[in-house]
Structure formats: C-alpha cells, structure tokens
Amino acid sequence: LKDASGTIQLVLDSINGPAASKSFRDKLLNLNPESILSVEGVVRQRPPDGIQRKDPNGDIEVMITHLKILNIADPLPFSTNPNSSVKPTEETMLKYRYVQMRQDSLQKNLRKRSETAHIVRNLLHSEGFVEVETPALFKSTPEGAREFIVPTRTHGLFYALPQSPQQFKQVLMAGAIDKYYQFAKCFRDESLGADRQPEFTQIDMEMSFVSQDDVMGVVERIMQRIWSQVVGIELPSTFKRMTYFDAMSTYGSDKPDVRYDLKIKPITDLLLDHIHESNSTVEALVVPEGTKFLSNQDTSRLHHTITQEKFPLYGGMVNPRDLIMERISDRNKSTWTKTMAKVGWIKSGAEDAKLSSTLNESLQLNPSDLLILNKRPSGYYGGHTIMGRVRSHLAQTLINKGHLKLGDPLQDPRFLWIVDFPLFTPIDRTVTSAAEQLLESTHHPFTAPPNSDIPLLFNNPTAARAQHYDLVLNGQEIGGGSIRVHDPVLQKYIFSRILRMSEERIQRDFGHLLDALRFGCPPHGGLAIGYDRLMAILCGAQSIRDVIAFPKLSGGDLFVNSPSMVDKEKLAEYGIACV
Ligand code: ASP
C-alpha cells in the first residue's frame, strides 16, 4: 500500500478478518496496481523471520482487520516505477500526467516548488510586501514577444493575456502599495524550449522609493533564504556584479557562465596598423593545450555550427573566412598571422614575425594551444557576440569529451548581477545615419537611465546606460528588472522621440500609465524572477516542464487536448470565422 508519503506492507490473515473469504482474497491479490484501497488494521513490527530488513517496506507493516476496495484501477498506460524498462514517450507521460505525478521525481519537484514558494512568501511578507493579484485579461500592446489575444463578444474588441504585469505593478506604486509582489502567470506566444513554454510563472516585485541596490538586496535575501532552507548552503551576503560591457567583451554573453574561464580577448588594437577595415573588431579565444584534446573534426564542426547561426546585430551570417581556427605548434608559432593575411583581414607585409610575437605575448600563446579568431562589425549589442557563441559551444564540446568539469550548480552556485546595460539597442545595424536608426529598449520602455545619463537621451541615446540589472546563475538568466521612469515628460519623450511611437499609439497603449505618473507617482523599481527556471535549477531538472504540474508541448496541452476547435456558432458570437 502506498501513498504520497511512502510504501508499507499489508498482511492478510487468512483465518480472521476480511481475507478469511477466499473470493475476497483472490479479488484483492488480482487487483491491478494503483487500485485505491481503504485499510484498517494493526500496525506492528515486522517479524524478523527471513524478511530482509533493508527492503523498501521498512520496519513496520499493517495487519489488516478491515479492507475496502474503493476504486479498481485499469491497467496503467505506463508503470509508475521510474526504473521500469519500458520508457513511455514525453507525449504519453503528459497525456497521463497524473500517473507520472505518482513517480518520485515529479512528486519531489512539485512539493519542492510549493515549499520554495512558501519560503519566498514568508520572507516577502516579513519585509512588508503586499501580495496583489493583477488581471489576466489585459490589453494588446504590440511590442516585445508575440501575445495571446482574447476575443470578446463586442465585435472587433480584444483583450490580450499579459506578457508580464509590468504596467499594473507600476500603477500599484502610484496607488501607494509601496511594496508589491505576486507569483504572476505570464503569457508569451513564443516557440517552446527546454526553459520556455507559452505560460510561465514569475516572482514579480515592485517597490517605491528604491535604488537599484535596494532591489538587488531584496533578491539576494530571497536567494540566500532559498539556498539556506532548500539546499542547505549559506550564500555570500552580496553577489558579484559585472557590467554589460565586461560580460560581453570577456565572455561574449550578457548571461555569462563564469564557472569556466575561456576568456575572450579583443586584439583589434594590436592589429591597428595592419587591419583593412577600420570598423571591425577582432577577438581571440585561446584554449590552452586545446590541440591535444580537440581534433580537426571538432574544430570544423564548431566552425560549421557558428556559420549556420544568425547574428543580426553583427552583420547577419558569419562569413566562414571571418572565423579562424588555428592550431599552434612549434612550426607555425611565428608565422600563424599569415592566415589572417590570407583571408584578407590584414595586409600581407613584412611584419609577420613581429606581429606574431606581439600577439603571442599578449595572448600568452604556446605550442599545442588552439587559437580561435573572429573578425566582426564593432560594438557590443544584444545578448551575445559571435565569439560568445563559440565560447559556449566550445565549453559544451569540452564537457562532452570530459575535459571540462563544472562545479555542482546547487552546492557551488555562481550568482552574478549584470549591470549598466545600454538603455537602447539598434534594431537594424545596417542603417548608418543616426537620424534613421531605429532603436528599441534593451529591457522595456519604462526603464530609466541613471540621472547622469539623461542628457544623452537628447543627443546620443545609444550611449545612455540603463538602471537595469539581470540576475544570472551558472550562465542562465533567472531574473531581470530596472528602476523605472517616473517622470511623465521623460517617459513620453522616450516613447515619441526615441522609440518613435505615434501620438495616437502612445495615448492608446500607454495613456493610462502616463496619467498614473502625472497624478503623484513615487520613484519606483522592481524585478521579476523566472520561477520555473529557478525551480528547474533547484530540482536539478533538465527542463522547466519537470517542475510544472501541467506543462505544454508544441502540440499544446496534451492532457486536456488543447488548443481545440470551437463550434462555428460560438465563433460567430465573437465575430470570428476560420478561413
Ligand atoms: N516585467 C519585466 C520582465 O518580465 C521584469 C521587470 O522589469 O520587473 O522582464
């Protein structure tokens, strides 16, 4: 007999009690697994007569006095024993999610999720936060990710599901709810991934009269409390910080995995006298002794992978000639720069040996090292550079081959704040005239620059930094937020002059927010933590689907079989026809 708390052995006395009846006994012994019983009996020590004491049934058993069969189970679609040799597909498991839920790992994950939520609620409650629910029927604001639209019976009018409660939480600050939080459901109609599905949960927070440090402090205390109570590890009182520029130039990513080195080194300055294109950046990455454990096949595969990826902010696809994999040996250590001349990056000249020696020294290059070089349009934009992708693919190859071991993600977590993001990111980098360059907000349009950078908004907005901070854990972004613009004039300037929204659009989509800022709204800021992703890390799960009770696959919800067709008549009520 088992329930959520464990398994216990039942004993039938064939002389007394219900099992005295042979037919009942037969019925019981032939029951399908997972049938539901109600048992009364005497709990007793298991007799030591030959029964192995270490079996999972423990030291006690129940001697049955009364037994009722409450519900006979049909043969199951798959075994609840995770070690069973027949492995169902993910689709089958999701269709019968309640059967899978009886397995240990999902049980543990869902219970840990609840326990963690409880810890977070307790902490925030003790710090004076107010839990507020915001509407799930929101408004279509065409920006960012694709949204889910909800038709209404007033023809032509639609709600949209919120991608986050961003505007509501800011308006709560105007409403004097000075510390808000919520376990908020968010909806984004994006393609599925191991850490993405169309609806997800955020621990959403907003606070009035706070600085960036205040918000980061609350989040650090949340993580400390979770790690202390769930993992049993005391985290440092503050987490490391790194600027966006340092993260992008050293690791090629705005969510760097700092558990391994493989640092990127810009070498453009050393090539200045030789390089053909003045607006290019050349970056190098050295894998010490890399030629010993990375074959030509490994490096060609890496080269191929990168040249298949798209880098819209760095000129599109990578020209294969702009990514060099050079195996350094005694033979080529003073001549390898010829490769850069051969592919046309630098002028071929007499300085080969001199240049190699300068570069060798700067890169601390030794025979048997693997040197990877990339030439690309200058600047740091978006979430990663080309070399950043090289770095993470390379690390994965090294991990697969057993040459790189990462620390335990739970016992040795590398929390890192990324700060000083650019406030705006160009949408199209092929446009060169500043007047035509379209910009989008790096975080969202409500994010404020530091006061010192406000003047830049009027003459050089791409140079303005944001009071925007992301929390990264072991190379994954687990939270992000910002200090918001609370001045309606500045907010309107950003909408109209920088993001170039029409007056009509500003009034339609953001008029209510601008109003709220006008009628006495304190300075405020906040952050949202991706709760599913955080739980996947805490549970050591491969995918967020392993920590969500009823997750979706690309086909939608396989348990209820949705999305599904709706009758024509019902659609007509909404003024909708499928064509
Ligand atoms: N609403 C933001 C997001 O979902 C988080 C924030 O700025 O608080 O990314």
Coordinates of C-alpha atoms and ligand atoms in Angstrom, one line a residue:
L1 CA 0.0 0.0 0.0
K2 CA 1.4 3.4 -0.9
D3 CA 0.6 7.0 -0.8
A4 CA 2.5 10.2 -1.3
S5 CA 4.4 9.6 1.9
G6 CA 5.7 6.1 1.2
T7 CA 5.0 2.4 1.0
I8 CA 4.0 -0.1 3.6
Q9 CA 3.5 -3.8 3.6
L10 CA 0.0 -5.1 4.2
V11 CA -0.5 -8.5 5.8
L12 CA -3.6 -10.7 5.4
D13 CA -4.7 -13.2 7.9
S14 CA -6.4 -15.9 6.1
I15 CA -8.2 -17.1 9.2
N16 CA -9.5 -13.9 10.7
G17 CA -10.5 -10.6 9.1
P18 CA -11.7 -9.9 5.6
A19 CA -9.3 -12.2 3.9
A20 CA -11.0 -15.2 5.5
S21 CA -13.2 -15.1 2.4
K22 CA -11.3 -16.8 -0.4
S23 CA -13.2 -14.8 -3.1
F24 CA -12.2 -11.6 -1.4
R25 CA -8.7 -12.7 -1.1
D26 CA -8.5 -13.6 -4.8
K27 CA -10.0 -10.3 -5.8
L28 CA -7.5 -8.4 -3.7
L29 CA -4.5 -10.4 -4.9
N30 CA -5.6 -9.9 -8.6
L31 CA -6.1 -6.2 -8.3
N32 CA -4.3 -4.0 -10.8
P33 CA -1.6 -1.9 -9.4
E34 CA -2.6 1.6 -8.3
S35 CA -6.1 0.5 -7.3
I36 CA -7.4 2.5 -4.4
L37 CA -7.9 0.8 -1.0
S38 CA -9.1 1.8 2.4
V39 CA -7.4 -0.2 5.1
E40 CA -7.9 -0.5 8.8
G41 CA -5.6 -2.7 10.8
V42 CA -3.0 -3.1 13.4
V43 CA 0.4 -1.6 12.9
R44 CA 3.1 -3.9 14.0
Q45 CA 6.8 -4.5 13.9
R46 CA 7.8 -6.7 11.0
P47 CA 8.8 -10.1 12.3
P48 CA 12.5 -10.8 11.6
D49 CA 11.7 -14.3 10.2
G50 CA 13.7 -14.3 7.0
I51 CA 12.4 -11.0 5.7
Q52 CA 15.2 -8.7 4.5
R53 CA 15.3 -5.8 6.8
K54 CA 16.6 -3.4 4.1
D55 CA 13.8 -3.8 1.7
P56 CA 11.8 -0.6 0.9
N57 CA 8.9 -1.6 3.0
G58 CA 10.6 -0.5 6.2
D59 CA 10.4 -2.0 9.7
I60 CA 6.6 -1.9 10.2
E61 CA 3.6 -3.5 8.5
V62 CA -0.2 -3.4 8.8
M63 CA -2.1 -6.4 9.8
I64 CA -5.4 -5.9 8.0
T65 CA -8.7 -6.0 10.0
H66 CA -10.9 -4.3 7.6
L67 CA -10.4 -3.6 3.9
K68 CA -12.5 -1.9 1.3
I69 CA -11.7 -1.6 -2.4
L70 CA -12.7 2.0 -3.2
N71 CA -11.7 2.1 -6.9
I72 CA -10.3 -0.5 -9.1
A73 CA -7.7 0.9 -11.5
D74 CA -7.5 -0.2 -15.1
P75 CA -4.1 -1.4 -16.3
L76 CA -1.9 1.7 -16.4
P77 CA -0.6 3.3 -19.7
F78 CA 2.9 3.1 -18.1
S79 CA 4.4 1.9 -14.9
T80 CA 4.8 4.4 -12.0
N81 CA 8.1 2.8 -11.3
P82 CA 10.7 5.1 -13.0
N83 CA 13.1 2.2 -13.3
S84 CA 10.7 0.2 -15.4
S85 CA 12.4 -0.9 -18.6
V86 CA 9.6 0.4 -20.8
K87 CA 10.0 4.1 -21.2
P88 CA 6.9 6.0 -22.4
T89 CA 7.3 9.0 -24.7
E90 CA 7.0 12.5 -23.3
E91 CA 3.7 12.9 -25.1
T92 CA 2.3 9.7 -23.4
M93 CA 3.5 10.9 -20.0
L94 CA 1.9 14.3 -20.4
K95 CA -1.4 12.8 -21.6
Y96 CA -1.5 10.8 -18.4
R97 CA 0.3 13.4 -16.3
Y98 CA -1.4 12.2 -13.1
V99 CA 0.1 8.8 -13.5
Q100 CA 3.6 10.3 -14.0
M101 CA 3.0 12.5 -11.0
R102 CA 2.9 9.5 -8.8
Q103 CA 6.6 8.9 -9.6
D104 CA 9.1 10.0 -7.1
S105 CA 10.9 12.7 -9.1
L106 CA 7.8 14.7 -10.1
Q107 CA 6.3 14.3 -6.6
K108 CA 9.5 15.7 -5.1
N109 CA 9.7 18.6 -7.7
L110 CA 6.2 19.8 -7.1
R111 CA 6.5 19.6 -3.4
K112 CA 9.8 21.5 -3.5
R113 CA 8.1 24.1 -5.7
S114 CA 5.4 24.6 -3.1
E115 CA 7.9 24.7 -0.2
T116 CA 10.1 27.3 -2.1
A117 CA 7.1 29.5 -2.8
H118 CA 6.2 29.3 0.9
I119 CA 9.8 30.4 1.8
V120 CA 9.6 33.3 -0.6
R121 CA 6.1 34.4 0.6
N122 CA 7.2 34.3 4.2
L123 CA 10.3 36.4 3.6
L124 CA 8.5 39.0 1.5
H125 CA 5.6 39.1 3.9
S126 CA 8.1 39.7 6.8
E127 CA 9.6 42.6 4.8
G128 CA 6.3 44.3 4.4
F129 CA 5.4 43.3 0.9
V130 CA 1.8 43.1 -0.2
E131 CA 0.7 40.2 -2.4
V132 CA -1.6 41.6 -5.1
E133 CA -3.2 39.8 -8.0
T134 CA -3.3 41.7 -11.3
P135 CA -5.7 40.9 -14.2
A136 CA -5.1 38.1 -16.6
L137 CA -7.3 39.8 -19.2
F138 CA -5.0 42.7 -20.2
K139 CA -4.7 44.8 -23.3
S140 CA -2.9 44.2 -26.6
T141 CA 0.3 46.2 -26.6
P142 CA 2.1 45.2 -29.9
E143 CA 5.7 45.1 -28.9
G144 CA 8.2 42.5 -27.5
A145 CA 7.2 38.9 -27.8
R146 CA 4.0 37.7 -29.6
E147 CA 1.0 37.8 -27.3
F148 CA -2.2 35.8 -26.9
I149 CA -5.3 37.6 -28.0
V150 CA -8.7 37.0 -26.3
P151 CA -11.7 37.9 -28.4
T152 CA -14.8 39.4 -26.8
R153 CA -18.4 39.3 -27.8
T154 CA -18.1 43.0 -28.6
H155 CA -17.1 42.5 -32.2
G156 CA -13.7 43.9 -33.0
L157 CA -12.6 44.3 -29.4
F158 CA -10.0 42.0 -27.9
Y159 CA -8.2 41.5 -24.6
A160 CA -4.6 40.1 -24.6
L161 CA -3.0 38.0 -21.9
P162 CA -0.2 39.8 -20.1
Q163 CA 3.4 39.1 -21.0
S164 CA 4.1 40.3 -17.5
P165 CA 2.2 42.5 -15.1
Q166 CA 4.7 45.3 -15.7
Q167 CA 2.2 48.2 -16.2
F168 CA -0.1 47.1 -13.4
K169 CA 2.7 46.8 -10.9
Q170 CA 4.0 50.3 -11.7
V171 CA 0.5 51.6 -11.3
L172 CA 0.3 49.9 -7.9
M173 CA 3.1 52.2 -6.9
A174 CA 1.0 55.2 -7.9
G175 CA -1.7 53.6 -5.8
A176 CA 0.5 53.6 -2.6
I177 CA 1.0 49.9 -2.5
D178 CA 4.6 50.6 -1.8
K179 CA 6.0 47.0 -1.8
Y180 CA 4.2 44.6 -4.2
Y181 CA 4.8 41.0 -5.1
Q182 CA 2.9 38.3 -6.8
F183 CA 3.5 34.8 -8.2
A184 CA 2.4 36.0 -11.6
K185 CA 1.3 34.0 -14.6
C186 CA 2.8 35.4 -17.8
F187 CA 2.0 34.5 -21.3
R188 CA 4.2 34.8 -24.4
D189 CA 3.3 33.2 -27.7
E190 CA 6.9 32.0 -28.3
S191 CA 8.3 28.8 -29.6
L192 CA 8.9 26.1 -27.0
G193 CA 12.3 25.3 -25.5
A194 CA 13.8 23.4 -22.5
D195 CA 13.4 26.6 -20.5
R196 CA 10.5 28.2 -22.3
Q197 CA 6.8 27.5 -22.7
P198 CA 3.8 29.8 -23.5
E199 CA 2.7 30.3 -20.0
F200 CA 5.2 30.6 -17.1
T201 CA 5.4 32.0 -13.6
Q202 CA 7.4 34.9 -12.3
I203 CA 8.0 36.1 -8.8
D204 CA 7.1 39.6 -9.7
M205 CA 8.1 42.6 -7.5
E206 CA 7.9 46.3 -7.4
M207 CA 8.9 48.9 -4.7
S208 CA 8.6 52.6 -4.2
F209 CA 11.5 54.9 -3.3
V210 CA 14.2 52.4 -4.0
S211 CA 17.6 52.4 -5.6
Q212 CA 19.0 49.6 -7.8
D213 CA 20.9 48.4 -4.8
D214 CA 17.7 48.1 -2.7
V215 CA 16.0 45.9 -5.3
M216 CA 19.1 43.8 -5.7
G217 CA 19.3 43.4 -1.9
V218 CA 15.8 42.0 -1.7
V219 CA 16.5 39.5 -4.4
E220 CA 19.8 38.5 -2.7
R221 CA 17.9 37.9 0.5
I222 CA 15.4 35.7 -1.3
M223 CA 18.1 33.6 -2.9
Q224 CA 20.0 33.3 0.4
R225 CA 16.9 32.2 2.2
I226 CA 16.1 29.6 -0.5
W227 CA 19.6 28.2 -0.7
S228 CA 19.8 28.1 3.1
Q229 CA 16.5 26.3 3.6
V230 CA 16.1 24.2 0.5
V231 CA 19.8 23.4 -0.4
G232 CA 21.4 23.8 3.0
I233 CA 24.1 26.2 1.7
E234 CA 24.8 29.7 3.0
L235 CA 25.3 32.1 0.2
P236 CA 27.5 35.3 0.4
S237 CA 25.7 38.3 1.7
T238 CA 26.1 40.1 -1.7
F239 CA 26.5 38.7 -5.1
K240 CA 29.2 39.7 -7.6
R241 CA 28.5 42.3 -10.2
M242 CA 29.8 42.7 -13.7
T243 CA 29.0 45.4 -16.3
Y244 CA 27.3 44.5 -19.6
F245 CA 30.5 45.7 -21.3
D246 CA 32.8 43.4 -19.3
A247 CA 30.4 40.5 -19.7
M248 CA 30.2 41.0 -23.5
S249 CA 33.8 41.7 -24.1
T250 CA 35.2 39.0 -21.8
Y251 CA 32.6 36.3 -22.1
G252 CA 30.7 37.3 -25.3
S253 CA 27.4 37.0 -23.4
D254 CA 25.1 39.1 -21.2
K255 CA 24.5 35.9 -19.1
P256 CA 28.0 34.5 -18.9
D257 CA 28.7 31.2 -17.3
V258 CA 31.6 32.1 -15.2
R259 CA 32.1 28.5 -13.9
Y260 CA 34.8 28.1 -16.6
D261 CA 37.5 30.5 -17.9
L262 CA 37.9 30.5 -21.7
K263 CA 38.0 34.3 -21.7
I264 CA 37.7 36.3 -24.9
K265 CA 40.5 38.9 -25.6
P266 CA 39.9 41.8 -28.0
I267 CA 43.1 42.2 -30.2
T268 CA 41.9 44.9 -32.6
D269 CA 44.3 47.4 -31.0
L270 CA 47.3 45.2 -31.7
L271 CA 46.3 44.9 -35.4
L272 CA 45.5 48.6 -35.9
D273 CA 48.4 49.2 -38.3
H274 CA 47.6 46.2 -40.3
I275 CA 43.8 45.8 -40.5
H276 CA 41.9 46.5 -43.7
E277 CA 38.5 47.5 -42.2
S278 CA 38.6 50.3 -39.6
N279 CA 35.1 49.5 -38.2
S280 CA 35.9 45.9 -37.4
T281 CA 36.7 44.2 -34.1
V282 CA 38.9 41.1 -33.9
E283 CA 38.5 38.9 -30.9
A284 CA 40.7 35.9 -29.8
L285 CA 40.0 32.9 -27.6
V286 CA 42.8 30.6 -26.6
V287 CA 42.2 27.0 -25.4
P288 CA 45.4 26.1 -23.6
E289 CA 46.7 22.8 -25.0
G290 CA 43.5 22.6 -26.9
T291 CA 45.0 20.8 -29.9
K292 CA 45.7 17.9 -27.6
F293 CA 42.1 17.2 -27.0
L294 CA 40.2 18.9 -29.8
S295 CA 40.6 17.2 -33.1
N296 CA 40.3 18.9 -36.6
Q297 CA 36.9 17.3 -36.8
D298 CA 35.9 19.0 -33.5
T299 CA 37.0 22.4 -34.7
S300 CA 35.4 22.0 -38.2
R301 CA 32.2 21.1 -36.5
L302 CA 32.4 24.1 -34.3
H303 CA 33.2 26.3 -37.3
H304 CA 30.2 24.9 -39.2
T305 CA 27.8 25.3 -36.3
I306 CA 28.7 29.0 -35.9
T307 CA 28.5 29.8 -39.6
Q308 CA 24.9 28.3 -39.6
E309 CA 23.8 30.7 -36.8
K310 CA 22.3 34.1 -37.4
F311 CA 23.8 37.2 -35.9
P312 CA 21.6 40.1 -37.0
L313 CA 23.4 42.6 -34.8
Y314 CA 26.8 41.6 -36.2
G315 CA 26.2 41.7 -39.9
G316 CA 24.0 38.6 -40.3
M317 CA 25.5 35.2 -41.0
V318 CA 29.2 34.8 -40.3
N319 CA 31.4 34.7 -43.4
P320 CA 33.4 31.4 -43.0
R321 CA 36.6 33.4 -43.6
D322 CA 35.9 35.6 -40.6
L323 CA 36.2 32.7 -38.2
I324 CA 39.7 31.2 -37.9
M325 CA 40.7 28.1 -36.0
E326 CA 44.5 27.9 -35.8
R327 CA 46.3 25.0 -34.2
I328 CA 49.5 26.4 -32.8
S329 CA 52.7 24.3 -33.0
D330 CA 56.4 24.9 -32.9
R331 CA 56.3 25.1 -36.6
N332 CA 53.7 27.9 -37.1
K333 CA 54.1 29.8 -33.8
S334 CA 55.9 32.7 -35.5
T335 CA 54.0 32.6 -38.8
W336 CA 50.4 31.9 -38.0
T337 CA 49.4 35.6 -38.6
K338 CA 49.8 34.8 -42.3
T339 CA 46.4 33.1 -42.1
M340 CA 44.9 36.5 -41.2
A341 CA 46.5 38.0 -44.3
K342 CA 45.4 35.0 -46.4
V343 CA 41.8 35.6 -45.6
G344 CA 42.2 39.3 -46.2
W345 CA 41.8 40.7 -42.6
I346 CA 45.2 42.3 -42.5
K347 CA 47.6 43.5 -45.2
S348 CA 50.3 41.0 -46.0
G349 CA 53.6 42.5 -45.1
A350 CA 57.0 42.0 -43.6
E351 CA 55.8 42.3 -40.1
D352 CA 54.5 38.7 -39.8
A353 CA 57.1 37.6 -37.3
K354 CA 56.9 40.8 -35.3
L355 CA 53.2 40.7 -35.3
S356 CA 53.1 37.0 -34.2
S357 CA 55.5 37.7 -31.4
T358 CA 53.4 40.7 -30.2
L359 CA 50.2 38.7 -30.3
N360 CA 51.8 35.5 -28.9
E361 CA 52.9 37.5 -25.9
S362 CA 49.7 39.3 -25.4
L363 CA 47.6 36.1 -25.7
Q364 CA 50.3 34.1 -23.8
L365 CA 50.1 31.6 -26.7
N366 CA 52.1 28.4 -26.5
P367 CA 52.6 25.4 -28.9
S368 CA 49.7 23.0 -28.7
D369 CA 47.2 25.7 -27.9
L370 CA 44.1 26.2 -30.0
L371 CA 43.6 29.8 -31.1
I372 CA 40.2 30.9 -32.4
L373 CA 39.8 34.3 -34.0
N374 CA 36.8 36.2 -35.2
K375 CA 36.5 39.4 -37.2
R376 CA 33.2 41.1 -37.0
P377 CA 31.5 44.6 -37.1
S378 CA 32.5 46.5 -34.0
G379 CA 30.4 47.1 -30.9
Y380 CA 28.5 45.1 -28.3
Y381 CA 24.8 44.6 -28.9
G382 CA 22.1 42.2 -27.8
G383 CA 22.6 39.0 -25.8
H384 CA 25.8 37.6 -27.3
T385 CA 28.6 38.1 -29.7
I386 CA 29.8 35.6 -32.3
M387 CA 32.7 34.7 -30.1
G388 CA 30.3 34.3 -27.1
R389 CA 28.5 31.6 -29.1
V390 CA 31.9 30.0 -29.9
R391 CA 32.8 30.0 -26.2
S392 CA 29.6 28.2 -25.1
H393 CA 29.7 25.6 -27.9
L394 CA 33.3 25.0 -27.2
A395 CA 32.6 24.5 -23.5
Q396 CA 29.9 22.0 -24.3
T397 CA 32.3 20.1 -26.5
L398 CA 34.9 20.1 -23.8
I399 CA 32.3 18.9 -21.3
N400 CA 31.1 16.1 -23.6
K401 CA 34.7 15.0 -24.1
G402 CA 35.3 15.0 -20.3
H403 CA 37.9 17.8 -20.5
L404 CA 35.9 20.4 -18.6
K405 CA 34.1 19.7 -15.3
L406 CA 31.7 22.2 -13.9
G407 CA 31.0 22.5 -10.2
D408 CA 27.8 21.4 -8.7
P409 CA 25.2 24.0 -9.8
L410 CA 23.4 23.9 -6.4
Q411 CA 26.3 23.4 -4.0
D412 CA 28.5 26.0 -5.7
P413 CA 26.1 28.4 -7.4
R414 CA 27.7 31.3 -9.3
F415 CA 25.3 34.1 -8.9
L416 CA 26.2 37.2 -10.8
W417 CA 24.5 40.6 -11.4
I418 CA 24.9 42.1 -14.8
V419 CA 24.5 45.9 -14.7
D420 CA 25.0 49.0 -16.8
F421 CA 23.2 47.7 -19.9
P422 CA 22.7 50.1 -22.7
L423 CA 19.2 51.7 -22.4
F424 CA 18.5 51.2 -26.1
T425 CA 19.6 48.7 -28.8
P426 CA 19.6 49.4 -32.5
I427 CA 17.0 47.4 -34.4
D428 CA 18.8 47.5 -37.7
R429 CA 22.6 48.0 -37.7
T430 CA 22.9 48.4 -41.4
V431 CA 21.5 51.9 -41.1
T432 CA 24.3 54.3 -40.6
S433 CA 22.6 57.7 -40.3
A434 CA 21.7 58.5 -36.7
A435 CA 18.5 60.2 -37.9
E436 CA 17.2 56.9 -39.5
Q437 CA 18.4 54.5 -36.9
L438 CA 15.5 52.8 -35.2
L439 CA 16.1 51.9 -31.5
E440 CA 14.3 49.5 -29.2
S441 CA 14.5 49.4 -25.4
T442 CA 17.1 46.8 -24.2
H443 CA 14.8 45.9 -21.3
H444 CA 11.5 47.6 -21.7
P445 CA 10.4 51.2 -22.5
F446 CA 9.7 52.0 -18.8
T447 CA 13.4 51.6 -17.8
A448 CA 15.1 54.7 -16.5
P449 CA 18.7 55.8 -17.3
P450 CA 20.9 56.9 -14.3
N451 CA 20.3 60.6 -13.8
S452 CA 23.8 61.4 -15.1
D453 CA 22.9 59.8 -18.5
I454 CA 19.6 61.7 -19.0
P455 CA 21.3 64.4 -21.1
L456 CA 22.5 61.7 -23.5
L457 CA 18.8 61.0 -24.4
F458 CA 18.7 64.2 -26.3
N459 CA 21.8 63.9 -28.3
N460 CA 23.3 60.4 -28.2
P461 CA 20.7 57.9 -26.9
T462 CA 22.6 54.8 -27.9
A463 CA 25.3 55.9 -25.4
A464 CA 22.9 56.1 -22.5
R465 CA 23.1 53.4 -19.8
A466 CA 20.1 51.8 -18.1
Q467 CA 19.4 51.3 -14.4
H468 CA 18.7 47.7 -15.5
Y469 CA 20.0 44.6 -13.7
D470 CA 19.8 41.0 -14.6
L471 CA 20.5 38.1 -12.2
V472 CA 22.5 35.3 -13.8
L473 CA 23.1 31.9 -12.3
N474 CA 25.5 29.5 -13.9
G475 CA 25.0 31.0 -17.3
Q476 CA 21.2 31.3 -17.1
E477 CA 19.3 34.5 -16.7
I478 CA 16.9 33.9 -13.7
G479 CA 15.7 37.4 -13.1
G480 CA 15.7 40.9 -14.5
G481 CA 14.4 44.3 -13.6
S482 CA 15.0 48.0 -13.6
I483 CA 14.4 51.3 -12.0
R484 CA 11.5 52.9 -13.9
V485 CA 11.0 56.3 -15.4
H486 CA 8.6 58.1 -13.0
D487 CA 8.6 61.5 -14.8
P488 CA 5.7 61.5 -17.3
V489 CA 7.5 64.1 -19.5
L490 CA 10.6 61.9 -19.8
Q491 CA 8.5 58.8 -20.3
K492 CA 6.6 60.5 -23.2
Y493 CA 9.9 61.7 -24.7
I494 CA 11.2 58.1 -24.8
F495 CA 8.0 56.8 -26.4
S496 CA 7.8 59.5 -29.0
R497 CA 11.3 60.8 -29.8
I498 CA 13.4 57.7 -29.2
L499 CA 11.1 54.8 -29.8
R500 CA 9.2 56.9 -32.4
M501 CA 5.7 55.9 -31.5
S502 CA 2.9 58.0 -32.9
E503 CA 0.9 60.2 -30.6
E504 CA -2.2 58.1 -31.2
R505 CA -0.3 54.9 -30.3
I506 CA 1.1 56.4 -27.1
Q507 CA -2.4 57.5 -26.0
R508 CA -3.9 54.2 -26.9
D509 CA -1.3 51.9 -25.4
F510 CA 0.2 54.0 -22.6
G511 CA -2.1 56.9 -21.9
H512 CA -3.3 55.3 -18.7
L513 CA 0.3 54.8 -17.5
L514 CA 1.3 58.4 -18.3
D515 CA -1.8 59.5 -16.4
A516 CA -0.7 57.5 -13.4
L517 CA 2.7 59.1 -13.5
R518 CA 1.1 62.5 -13.6
F519 CA -1.1 62.2 -10.5
G520 CA 1.6 61.7 -7.9
C521 CA 3.7 58.6 -8.5
P522 CA 6.8 57.9 -6.4
P523 CA 10.1 56.9 -8.0
H524 CA 10.0 53.1 -8.2
G525 CA 11.7 50.0 -9.5
G526 CA 11.4 46.2 -9.4
L527 CA 12.4 42.9 -10.8
A528 CA 10.9 39.6 -11.8
I529 CA 12.4 36.2 -11.1
G530 CA 11.7 33.4 -13.6
Y531 CA 10.2 30.9 -11.1
D532 CA 10.1 27.9 -13.4
R533 CA 13.7 28.3 -14.4
L534 CA 14.7 28.8 -10.8
M535 CA 12.9 25.7 -9.7
A536 CA 14.4 23.6 -12.6
I537 CA 17.8 24.6 -11.2
L538 CA 16.8 23.8 -7.6
C539 CA 15.4 20.4 -8.7
G540 CA 18.3 19.6 -11.0
A541 CA 15.8 19.2 -13.8
Q542 CA 16.6 19.2 -17.4
S543 CA 13.6 21.2 -18.4
I544 CA 11.1 23.6 -16.8
R545 CA 8.4 21.0 -17.8
D546 CA 9.8 18.8 -15.0
V547 CA 8.8 21.4 -12.4
I548 CA 5.4 22.4 -13.8
A549 CA 2.3 20.3 -12.9
F550 CA 0.7 20.5 -16.3
P551 CA 3.2 21.8 -18.9
K552 CA 2.7 22.2 -22.6
L553 CA 4.5 20.7 -25.5
S554 CA 4.4 22.2 -29.0
G555 CA 1.1 20.5 -29.6
G556 CA -0.3 22.4 -26.6
D557 CA -1.8 20.8 -23.5
L558 CA -1.8 17.0 -24.2
F559 CA -3.9 16.2 -21.1
V560 CA -7.0 18.2 -22.0
N561 CA -6.0 18.1 -25.7
S562 CA -6.0 21.9 -26.2
P563 CA -5.9 24.2 -28.2
S564 CA -9.0 22.7 -29.8
M565 CA -11.7 23.5 -32.3
V566 CA -14.7 25.7 -31.3
D567 CA -18.1 25.4 -32.8
K568 CA -18.9 27.8 -35.7
E569 CA -21.9 29.1 -33.8
K570 CA -19.8 30.0 -30.8
L571 CA -17.2 31.7 -33.0
A572 CA -19.9 33.7 -34.7
E573 CA -20.8 35.2 -31.3
Y574 CA -17.3 36.6 -31.2
G575 CA -17.5 37.8 -34.8
I576 CA -14.8 35.2 -35.8
A577 CA -14.8 32.8 -38.7
C578 CA -11.9 30.4 -39.6
V579 CA -10.8 30.9 -43.2
Ligands
ASP1 N1 8.4 42.8 -16.3 C1 9.8 42.6 -16.5 C2 10.0 41.3 -17.3 O1 9.1 40.4 -17.4 C3 10.6 42.5 -15.3 C4 10.7 43.8 -14.6 O2 11.3 44.8 -15.2 O3 10.4 43.9 -13.4 O4 11.1 41.0 -17.8

